[in-house]
Amino acid sequence: MAPKPVFHLPLLFLVLFFSSTTESLRFELESGATKCISEDINNNAMTVGTYSVVNHNEGHPLPESHKVTVKVTSTFGNIYHQADAVQTGKFAFYAGESGDHVACFTAAEHTPKVTLTVEFVWKSGVQAKDWSTVAKKGQVDVMELEVKKLIESADEIYKEMAHIRASADDTHELNRVTNDRMFWFSFLSIFVCLSVAGLQLWHLKTFFEKKKLI
C-alpha cells in the first residue's frame, strides 16, 4: 500500500495565504474632488498598481469629462508616478523608503458635476509578482512554483520582522529617554519644593525673632 501524503500545516497555510489574489477596489469620485488611498510598503519592496475609469455603458466610449489625475507619493513626498487627465493607467516601482505610500485620484472639473467610478488594484511585496509569467519563463512545475512563492514570502516576512524590530527598538529608546527625563524632572521638582519650604521656615523664624516672639 502506497504511503499517504503528509502535509505540513504551517507550510500549507503559508502557501494558501500568499497565493491568494487581491480584489480590486472601486470607489466613486465627483468632478473636482480628490480621494487618496494609502499602502504601507517596506523599503526596496516591489509595488504595482493599475487603475481605470469604469465604463458603465459598454460599447460606447467614455465621455471626455470622465478623466482623472493620478499621483503616487512616498511618506517623504517623493513622486513615483503622475498622470494627468487619463482614463486608465498603471505604475510599478521599488520603494525607496519604508512607510505609507499614497495614491491620490482627482476627477477633472466639469459643469454640471458628474460622478466617476474608478477601479483600482494595488499590490506590493509578494503579491506584486506575476507568478504565471515566472512559471512560463522558467518552465517550472506547480511544486517548484510554490517553492519560489515560499522563498519570496519568507524574504518578505523577514523584512517585515526586521522593520517591526527596528520600530520596537525606537520605541524602547524613546521610553528610556522619557523615563530619564521624568526622573530628573521629579528630582528637580522635589528639590524646588524643599528649597521653597526651607525659605518659608527661614522667613517665619526671622519674622518671629524680630517681633521677639521667640
Coordinates of C-alpha atoms in Angstrom, one line a residue:
M1 CA 0.0 0.0 0.0
A2 CA 1.4 3.4 -1.0
P3 CA 2.0 5.8 1.9
K4 CA -0.4 8.6 2.3
P5 CA 0.9 12.1 1.5
V6 CA 1.6 14.1 4.6
F7 CA 1.0 17.9 4.6
H8 CA 2.9 20.2 6.8
L9 CA 0.1 22.5 8.1
P10 CA 2.2 25.7 8.6
L11 CA 3.7 25.3 5.1
L12 CA 0.3 24.7 3.6
F13 CA -1.1 27.7 5.4
L14 CA 1.7 29.9 4.0
V15 CA 1.2 28.7 0.5
L16 CA -2.6 29.3 0.7
F17 CA -2.1 32.7 2.4
F18 CA 0.4 34.1 0.0
S19 CA -1.2 32.6 -3.1
S20 CA -4.5 34.5 -2.5
T21 CA -5.4 37.1 -5.1
T22 CA -6.0 40.7 -4.3
E23 CA -9.5 42.0 -5.0
S24 CA -9.9 45.3 -6.9
L25 CA -11.1 48.4 -5.1
R26 CA -13.9 50.5 -6.6
F27 CA -14.9 54.0 -5.4
E28 CA -16.9 56.9 -6.7
L29 CA -15.3 60.3 -7.4
E30 CA -17.2 63.5 -8.1
S31 CA -16.0 66.2 -10.6
G32 CA -13.2 68.3 -9.0
A33 CA -13.0 66.0 -5.9
T34 CA -9.9 64.1 -4.7
K35 CA -9.7 60.8 -3.0
C36 CA -6.4 59.3 -1.6
I37 CA -5.6 55.6 -0.8
S38 CA -2.5 54.7 1.3
E39 CA -0.5 51.5 1.3
D40 CA 2.2 50.6 3.9
I41 CA 5.3 49.5 1.9
N42 CA 8.7 48.4 3.1
N43 CA 12.0 49.7 1.7
N44 CA 13.1 48.0 -1.6
A45 CA 9.7 46.2 -1.9
M46 CA 8.2 46.0 -5.3
T47 CA 4.8 47.5 -5.8
V48 CA 2.5 47.6 -8.9
G49 CA -0.9 49.3 -9.4
T50 CA -3.5 49.6 -12.2
Y51 CA -6.4 52.0 -12.4
S52 CA -9.2 52.8 -14.8
V53 CA -12.4 54.8 -15.0
V54 CA -15.2 52.3 -15.2
N55 CA -17.4 52.4 -18.4
H56 CA -20.9 51.7 -17.4
N57 CA -22.1 51.9 -21.0
E58 CA -20.3 49.1 -22.7
G59 CA -20.0 49.6 -26.5
H60 CA -19.8 53.4 -26.1
P61 CA -16.7 55.4 -25.5
L62 CA -16.2 57.2 -22.2
P63 CA -17.0 60.9 -22.3
E64 CA -14.2 63.4 -22.1
S65 CA -15.4 64.5 -18.7
H66 CA -14.5 61.1 -17.3
K67 CA -10.8 61.6 -16.7
V68 CA -8.7 61.6 -13.6
T69 CA -5.3 62.9 -12.5
V70 CA -3.3 60.4 -10.5
K71 CA -0.3 61.0 -8.3
V72 CA 1.6 58.4 -6.2
T73 CA 3.9 59.7 -3.5
S74 CA 6.0 58.3 -0.7
T75 CA 5.8 59.1 3.0
F76 CA 8.5 61.7 2.5
G77 CA 6.8 63.3 -0.6
N78 CA 8.8 61.6 -3.3
I79 CA 6.8 61.3 -6.5
Y80 CA 6.8 57.8 -8.0
H81 CA 4.0 58.2 -10.6
Q82 CA 2.0 61.0 -12.0
A83 CA -0.5 61.1 -14.9
D84 CA -2.8 64.0 -15.9
A85 CA -6.2 63.7 -17.4
V86 CA -6.2 59.9 -18.1
Q87 CA -8.9 57.3 -18.2
T88 CA -6.6 54.3 -17.4
G89 CA -3.0 53.7 -16.4
K90 CA -0.6 51.7 -14.3
F91 CA 2.6 52.1 -12.3
A92 CA 5.4 49.9 -10.9
F93 CA 8.4 50.8 -8.8
Y94 CA 10.6 49.6 -6.0
A95 CA 10.0 51.7 -2.8
G96 CA 12.9 53.9 -1.8
E97 CA 11.8 54.1 1.8
S98 CA 9.5 52.4 4.3
G99 CA 6.2 53.8 5.3
D100 CA 2.8 54.8 3.9
H101 CA 2.7 55.5 0.2
V102 CA -0.3 57.4 -1.1
A103 CA -2.1 57.3 -4.4
C104 CA -4.4 60.3 -4.9
F105 CA -7.1 60.5 -7.6
T106 CA -8.5 63.8 -8.7
A107 CA -11.5 64.0 -11.1
A108 CA -11.4 66.6 -13.8
E109 CA -13.6 69.7 -13.3
H110 CA -16.9 69.6 -15.1
T111 CA -20.2 71.5 -15.1
P112 CA -22.7 70.1 -14.3
K113 CA -20.9 67.8 -11.9
V114 CA -20.6 64.1 -12.8
T115 CA -19.7 61.1 -10.7
L116 CA -17.0 58.7 -11.9
T117 CA -16.4 55.2 -10.8
V118 CA -12.7 54.3 -10.5
E119 CA -11.4 50.7 -10.3
F120 CA -8.0 50.4 -8.6
V121 CA -5.7 47.5 -7.8
W122 CA -2.6 48.0 -5.7
K123 CA -0.3 45.1 -4.9
S124 CA 3.1 45.1 -3.1
G125 CA 5.7 42.6 -2.0
V126 CA 5.0 39.0 -2.9
Q127 CA 1.5 39.9 -4.3
A128 CA 3.2 42.2 -6.8
K129 CA 4.9 39.2 -8.5
D130 CA 3.3 37.9 -11.7
W131 CA 3.8 34.2 -10.9
S132 CA 2.1 33.0 -14.0
T133 CA 4.8 34.8 -16.0
V134 CA 7.5 33.3 -13.7
A135 CA 6.2 29.8 -14.3
K136 CA 6.0 30.4 -18.1
K137 CA 9.5 31.8 -18.4
G138 CA 11.2 29.2 -16.1
Q139 CA 9.2 26.2 -17.4
V140 CA 8.7 25.1 -13.8
D141 CA 6.0 22.8 -12.5
V142 CA 3.5 23.6 -9.8
M143 CA 5.6 22.4 -6.9
E144 CA 8.6 24.5 -8.0
L145 CA 6.3 27.5 -8.4
E146 CA 5.0 27.1 -4.8
V147 CA 8.6 26.8 -3.5
K148 CA 9.5 30.0 -5.3
K149 CA 6.5 31.7 -3.7
L150 CA 7.5 30.4 -0.3
I151 CA 11.1 31.7 -0.7
E152 CA 9.7 35.2 -1.7
S153 CA 7.2 35.0 1.2
A154 CA 9.9 34.1 3.7
D155 CA 12.0 37.0 2.5
E156 CA 9.0 39.4 2.9
I157 CA 8.3 38.1 6.4
Y158 CA 12.0 38.6 7.4
K159 CA 11.9 42.1 6.1
E160 CA 8.7 42.8 7.9
M161 CA 10.0 41.4 11.2
A162 CA 13.2 43.5 10.8
H163 CA 11.0 46.6 10.3
I164 CA 8.9 45.7 13.4
R165 CA 12.1 45.1 15.4
A166 CA 13.5 48.4 14.3
S167 CA 10.3 50.2 15.3
A168 CA 10.3 48.4 18.7
D169 CA 13.9 49.5 19.3
D170 CA 13.0 53.1 18.5
T171 CA 10.0 52.8 20.9
H172 CA 12.2 51.3 23.6
E173 CA 14.8 54.1 23.2
L174 CA 12.0 56.7 23.4
N175 CA 10.6 55.2 26.6
R176 CA 14.1 55.1 28.1
V177 CA 14.8 58.8 27.3
T178 CA 11.3 59.7 28.6
N179 CA 11.9 57.8 31.9
D180 CA 15.2 59.5 32.4
R181 CA 13.7 62.9 31.8
M182 CA 10.8 62.2 34.1
F183 CA 13.3 61.1 36.8
W184 CA 15.3 64.3 36.6
F185 CA 12.2 66.4 36.4
S186 CA 10.8 64.7 39.6
F187 CA 14.1 65.2 41.3
L188 CA 14.2 68.9 40.4
S189 CA 10.6 69.3 41.5
I190 CA 11.3 67.8 44.9
F191 CA 14.5 70.0 45.2
V192 CA 12.5 73.1 44.4
C193 CA 9.7 72.2 46.8
L194 CA 12.2 71.6 49.7
S195 CA 14.0 74.8 48.9
V196 CA 10.8 76.8 49.0
A197 CA 9.8 75.1 52.2
G198 CA 13.2 75.9 53.7
L199 CA 12.9 79.6 52.7
Q200 CA 9.5 79.8 54.2
L201 CA 10.7 78.4 57.5
W202 CA 13.7 80.8 57.5
H203 CA 11.4 83.7 56.7
L204 CA 9.0 82.8 59.6
K205 CA 11.8 82.3 62.0
T206 CA 13.3 85.7 61.1
F207 CA 9.9 87.4 61.4
F208 CA 9.2 85.9 64.9
E209 CA 12.7 86.8 66.1
K210 CA 12.2 90.4 65.0
K211 CA 8.9 90.5 66.8
K212 CA 10.6 88.9 69.8
L213 CA 8.1 86.2 69.9
I214 CA 10.7 83.5 70.1

